[in-house]
Amino acid sequence: MSNTAEKKLVQQLPLQFRNGAGETPQEPVTLFRIRETVVRYRTLAKVKEPIKTAEDIAALFRKLAPNNVQEHVCLFCLDGSHAVVNCSRVFTGTANTATLHPREIFQIAHITGAVAIIIAHNHPSGNLIESSQDRAITRRLKEAGEIMGIPLLDHVIVSDHSFQSAAAKGWL
């Protein structure tokens, strides 16, 4: 890892661990969470090209959330050229649900200086059909993004071998 990447990692540690799943600011940071952050940065270090397709996001998502027995939600914060400036696994749920709130999403987007965001989550069942909850949170994130000036560009649902893009399907 380069010196610049290490500095970025150190700068991001407080953000990555604040109010993580089951953690409070007073609880100690676990080695697992540190390793998870290092994996994210190594993944980001390899991303030189701007995100152009939902397939790009699905491939990144699979690297960040390889455990497909629970729902995971990842946030991809993009700069003006749509390069990823930050990616975070923001929520981990059960086998068929993950709670997501615009407040936490846009807090991270704002802190990282994102110009736009993309959300991705998996369906452990392999079924790529969006649920009513998927559509509802997409609508809320789109509305919040319009207010914040940080648009939601896509919501990608990922399975082990395929994906579905809300933008491509027309429900974003």
mmCIF file of C-alpha atoms in Angstrom:
data_model
loop_
_atom_site.group_PDB
_atom_site.id
_atom_site.type_symbol
_atom_site.label_atom_id
_atom_site.label_comp_id
_atom_site.label_asym_id
_atom_site.label_seq_id
_atom_site.Cartn_x
_atom_site.Cartn_y
_atom_site.Cartn_z
ATOM 1 C CA MET A 1 0.000 0.000 0.000
ATOM 2 C CA SER A 2 1.462 3.400 -0.934
ATOM 3 C CA ASN A 3 2.119 6.157 1.585
ATOM 4 C CA THR A 4 -0.729 8.201 0.061
ATOM 5 C CA ALA A 5 -3.116 5.244 0.323
ATOM 6 C CA GLU A 6 -2.089 4.720 3.952
ATOM 7 C CA LYS A 7 -2.783 8.391 4.732
ATOM 8 C CA LYS A 8 -6.212 8.100 3.116
ATOM 9 C CA LEU A 9 -6.859 4.943 5.129
ATOM 10 C CA VAL A 10 -5.976 6.678 8.384
ATOM 11 C CA GLN A 11 -8.202 9.638 7.456
ATOM 12 C CA GLN A 12 -11.125 7.326 6.716
ATOM 13 C CA LEU A 13 -10.893 5.050 9.760
ATOM 14 C CA PRO A 14 -13.091 7.227 11.998
ATOM 15 C CA LEU A 15 -15.724 7.476 9.245
ATOM 16 C CA GLN A 16 -15.694 3.759 8.515
ATOM 17 C CA PHE A 17 -16.156 2.734 12.129
ATOM 18 C CA ARG A 18 -18.646 5.351 13.297
ATOM 19 C CA ASN A 19 -21.932 3.647 14.117
ATOM 20 C CA GLY A 20 -21.111 0.452 12.230
ATOM 21 C CA ALA A 21 -23.313 -2.592 12.603
ATOM 22 C CA GLY A 22 -23.814 -3.091 16.311
ATOM 23 C CA GLU A 23 -21.085 -0.649 17.314
ATOM 24 C CA THR A 24 -21.233 2.574 19.236
ATOM 25 C CA PRO A 25 -18.560 5.286 19.145
ATOM 26 C CA GLN A 26 -17.354 4.105 22.591
ATOM 27 C CA GLU A 27 -16.774 0.481 21.577
ATOM 28 C CA PRO A 28 -13.298 -0.544 20.447
ATOM 29 C CA VAL A 29 -12.581 -1.019 16.772
ATOM 30 C CA THR A 30 -12.228 -4.692 15.924
ATOM 31 C CA LEU A 31 -9.481 -6.185 13.801
ATOM 32 C CA PHE A 32 -12.168 -7.525 11.481
ATOM 33 C CA ARG A 33 -13.424 -4.016 10.735
ATOM 34 C CA ILE A 34 -9.874 -2.787 10.148
ATOM 35 C CA ARG A 35 -9.238 -5.662 7.736
ATOM 36 C CA GLU A 36 -12.519 -4.900 5.979
ATOM 37 C CA THR A 37 -11.431 -1.284 5.488
ATOM 38 C CA VAL A 38 -8.033 -2.341 4.132
ATOM 39 C CA VAL A 39 -9.783 -4.646 1.637
ATOM 40 C CA ARG A 40 -11.966 -1.721 0.518
ATOM 41 C CA TYR A 41 -8.940 0.484 -0.037
ATOM 42 C CA ARG A 42 -7.051 -2.195 -1.933
ATOM 43 C CA THR A 43 -10.125 -2.675 -4.092
ATOM 44 C CA LEU A 44 -10.396 1.085 -4.659
ATOM 45 C CA ALA A 45 -6.686 1.350 -5.466
ATOM 46 C CA LYS A 46 -7.302 -0.962 -8.437
ATOM 47 C CA VAL A 47 -10.229 1.125 -9.700
ATOM 48 C CA LYS A 48 -8.676 3.614 -12.088
ATOM 49 C CA GLU A 49 -11.456 3.898 -14.618
ATOM 50 C CA PRO A 50 -14.721 5.749 -13.988
ATOM 51 C CA ILE A 51 -17.796 3.639 -13.317
ATOM 52 C CA LYS A 52 -19.592 3.313 -16.641
ATOM 53 C CA THR A 53 -22.058 0.491 -16.162
ATOM 54 C CA ALA A 54 -24.037 -1.378 -13.538
ATOM 55 C CA GLU A 55 -21.818 -4.352 -14.368
ATOM 56 C CA ASP A 56 -18.826 -2.359 -13.031
ATOM 57 C CA ILE A 57 -20.696 -1.805 -9.761
ATOM 58 C CA ALA A 58 -21.777 -5.465 -9.525
ATOM 59 C CA ALA A 59 -18.157 -6.603 -9.894
ATOM 60 C CA LEU A 60 -16.976 -4.195 -7.180
ATOM 61 C CA PHE A 61 -19.865 -5.192 -4.919
ATOM 62 C CA ARG A 62 -18.946 -8.873 -5.147
ATOM 63 C CA LYS A 63 -15.409 -8.037 -3.959
ATOM 64 C CA LEU A 64 -16.671 -5.958 -1.034
ATOM 65 C CA ALA A 65 -19.478 -8.263 0.108
ATOM 66 C CA PRO A 66 -18.558 -11.813 -0.892
ATOM 67 C CA ASN A 67 -20.777 -13.389 1.793
ATOM 68 C CA ASN A 68 -24.041 -14.049 -0.021
ATOM 69 C CA VAL A 69 -26.015 -15.550 2.882
ATOM 70 C CA GLN A 70 -27.103 -12.165 4.264
ATOM 71 C CA GLU A 71 -28.202 -9.007 2.533
ATOM 72 C CA HIS A 72 -25.442 -6.428 2.312
ATOM 73 C CA VAL A 73 -25.835 -2.834 1.159
ATOM 74 C CA CYS A 74 -22.831 -1.005 -0.271
ATOM 75 C CA LEU A 75 -22.563 2.702 -0.999
ATOM 76 C CA PHE A 76 -20.339 3.884 -3.843
ATOM 77 C CA CYS A 77 -19.439 7.579 -3.639
ATOM 78 C CA LEU A 78 -18.357 9.025 -6.977
ATOM 79 C CA ASP A 79 -16.429 12.102 -8.032
ATOM 80 C CA GLY A 80 -17.258 14.324 -11.011
ATOM 81 C CA SER A 81 -15.792 11.831 -13.496
ATOM 82 C CA HIS A 82 -17.690 8.970 -11.802
ATOM 83 C CA ALA A 83 -14.545 7.436 -10.323
ATOM 84 C CA VAL A 84 -15.146 5.807 -6.938
ATOM 85 C CA VAL A 85 -13.792 8.007 -4.132
ATOM 86 C CA ASN A 86 -15.231 5.884 -1.329
ATOM 87 C CA CYS A 87 -17.084 2.629 -1.032
ATOM 88 C CA SER A 88 -18.558 1.330 2.164
ATOM 89 C CA ARG A 89 -20.602 -1.638 3.234
ATOM 90 C CA VAL A 90 -23.167 0.481 5.040
ATOM 91 C CA PHE A 91 -25.616 -2.157 6.228
ATOM 92 C CA THR A 92 -25.721 -5.886 6.771
ATOM 93 C CA GLY A 93 -29.082 -7.497 7.234
ATOM 94 C CA THR A 94 -30.679 -10.901 7.487
ATOM 95 C CA ALA A 95 -31.238 -13.471 4.771
ATOM 96 C CA ASN A 96 -33.992 -11.357 3.217
ATOM 97 C CA THR A 97 -33.841 -7.816 4.599
ATOM 98 C CA ALA A 98 -31.446 -4.944 5.243
ATOM 99 C CA THR A 99 -32.405 -1.662 6.852
ATOM 100 C CA LEU A 100 -31.338 1.453 4.986
ATOM 101 C CA HIS A 101 -31.876 5.112 5.833
ATOM 102 C CA PRO A 102 -31.033 8.152 3.674
ATOM 103 C CA ARG A 103 -29.588 10.023 6.667
ATOM 104 C CA GLU A 104 -26.601 7.670 7.030
ATOM 105 C CA ILE A 105 -26.100 7.346 3.289
ATOM 106 C CA PHE A 106 -25.904 11.075 2.669
ATOM 107 C CA GLN A 107 -23.804 11.677 5.768
ATOM 108 C CA ILE A 108 -21.104 9.460 4.253
ATOM 109 C CA ALA A 109 -21.597 10.956 0.778
ATOM 110 C CA HIS A 110 -21.240 14.486 2.144
ATOM 111 C CA ILE A 111 -18.159 13.717 4.258
ATOM 112 C CA THR A 112 -16.381 12.039 1.344
ATOM 113 C CA GLY A 113 -17.154 14.885 -1.050
ATOM 114 C CA ALA A 114 -19.228 12.715 -3.376
ATOM 115 C CA VAL A 115 -20.746 14.341 -6.436
ATOM 116 C CA ALA A 116 -23.056 11.348 -7.012
ATOM 117 C CA ILE A 117 -23.784 7.973 -5.425
ATOM 118 C CA ILE A 118 -24.744 4.450 -6.407
ATOM 119 C CA ILE A 119 -26.258 1.911 -4.015
ATOM 120 C CA ALA A 120 -25.892 -1.834 -4.496
ATOM 121 C CA HIS A 121 -27.251 -4.722 -2.486
ATOM 122 C CA ASN A 122 -27.559 -8.444 -2.884
ATOM 123 C CA HIS A 123 -30.480 -10.810 -2.775
ATOM 124 C CA PRO A 124 -29.108 -14.038 -1.229
ATOM 125 C CA SER A 125 -32.001 -15.955 -2.804
ATOM 126 C CA GLY A 126 -30.589 -15.138 -6.238
ATOM 127 C CA ASN A 127 -33.910 -13.579 -7.254
ATOM 128 C CA LEU A 128 -33.164 -10.255 -8.949
ATOM 129 C CA ILE A 129 -36.743 -8.970 -8.933
ATOM 130 C CA GLU A 130 -36.902 -5.805 -6.855
ATOM 131 C CA SER A 131 -39.106 -5.827 -3.788
ATOM 132 C CA SER A 132 -41.519 -3.078 -2.836
ATOM 133 C CA GLN A 133 -38.984 -2.113 -0.129
ATOM 134 C CA ASP A 134 -36.247 -1.861 -2.789
ATOM 135 C CA ARG A 135 -38.397 0.517 -4.815
ATOM 136 C CA ALA A 136 -39.398 2.544 -1.752
ATOM 137 C CA ILE A 137 -35.838 3.126 -0.530
ATOM 138 C CA THR A 138 -34.699 3.912 -4.069
ATOM 139 C CA ARG A 139 -37.420 6.546 -4.313
ATOM 140 C CA ARG A 140 -36.444 8.022 -0.907
ATOM 141 C CA LEU A 141 -32.742 8.096 -1.799
ATOM 142 C CA LYS A 142 -33.502 9.690 -5.159
ATOM 143 C CA GLU A 143 -35.591 12.421 -3.499
ATOM 144 C CA ALA A 144 -32.991 13.026 -0.778
ATOM 145 C CA GLY A 145 -30.233 13.128 -3.387
ATOM 146 C CA GLU A 146 -32.088 15.760 -5.381
ATOM 147 C CA ILE A 147 -32.433 17.895 -2.247
ATOM 148 C CA MET A 148 -28.787 17.368 -1.212
ATOM 149 C CA GLY A 149 -27.391 17.933 -4.702
ATOM 150 C CA ILE A 150 -25.849 14.442 -4.675
ATOM 151 C CA PRO A 151 -27.903 12.415 -7.155
ATOM 152 C CA LEU A 152 -28.513 8.689 -6.873
ATOM 153 C CA LEU A 153 -27.377 7.361 -10.263
ATOM 154 C CA ASP A 154 -28.403 3.742 -9.796
ATOM 155 C CA HIS A 155 -29.524 1.057 -7.366
ATOM 156 C CA VAL A 156 -28.036 -2.262 -8.416
ATOM 157 C CA ILE A 157 -29.314 -5.607 -7.123
ATOM 158 C CA VAL A 158 -26.611 -8.271 -7.274
ATOM 159 C CA SER A 159 -26.621 -12.063 -7.185
ATOM 160 C CA ASP A 160 -23.652 -14.415 -7.504
ATOM 161 C CA HIS A 161 -23.775 -14.425 -11.293
ATOM 162 C CA SER A 162 -26.031 -11.595 -12.406
ATOM 163 C CA PHE A 163 -27.362 -8.162 -11.523
ATOM 164 C CA GLN A 164 -30.248 -5.785 -12.169
ATOM 165 C CA SER A 165 -29.993 -2.019 -12.564
ATOM 166 C CA ALA A 166 -32.838 0.244 -11.432
ATOM 167 C CA ALA A 167 -31.699 2.880 -13.925
ATOM 168 C CA ALA A 168 -31.677 0.402 -16.818
ATOM 169 C CA LYS A 169 -35.091 -1.002 -15.837
ATOM 170 C CA GLY A 170 -36.578 2.500 -15.604
ATOM 171 C CA TRP A 171 -37.668 2.460 -11.952
ATOM 172 C CA LEU A 172 -35.113 4.956 -10.681
#
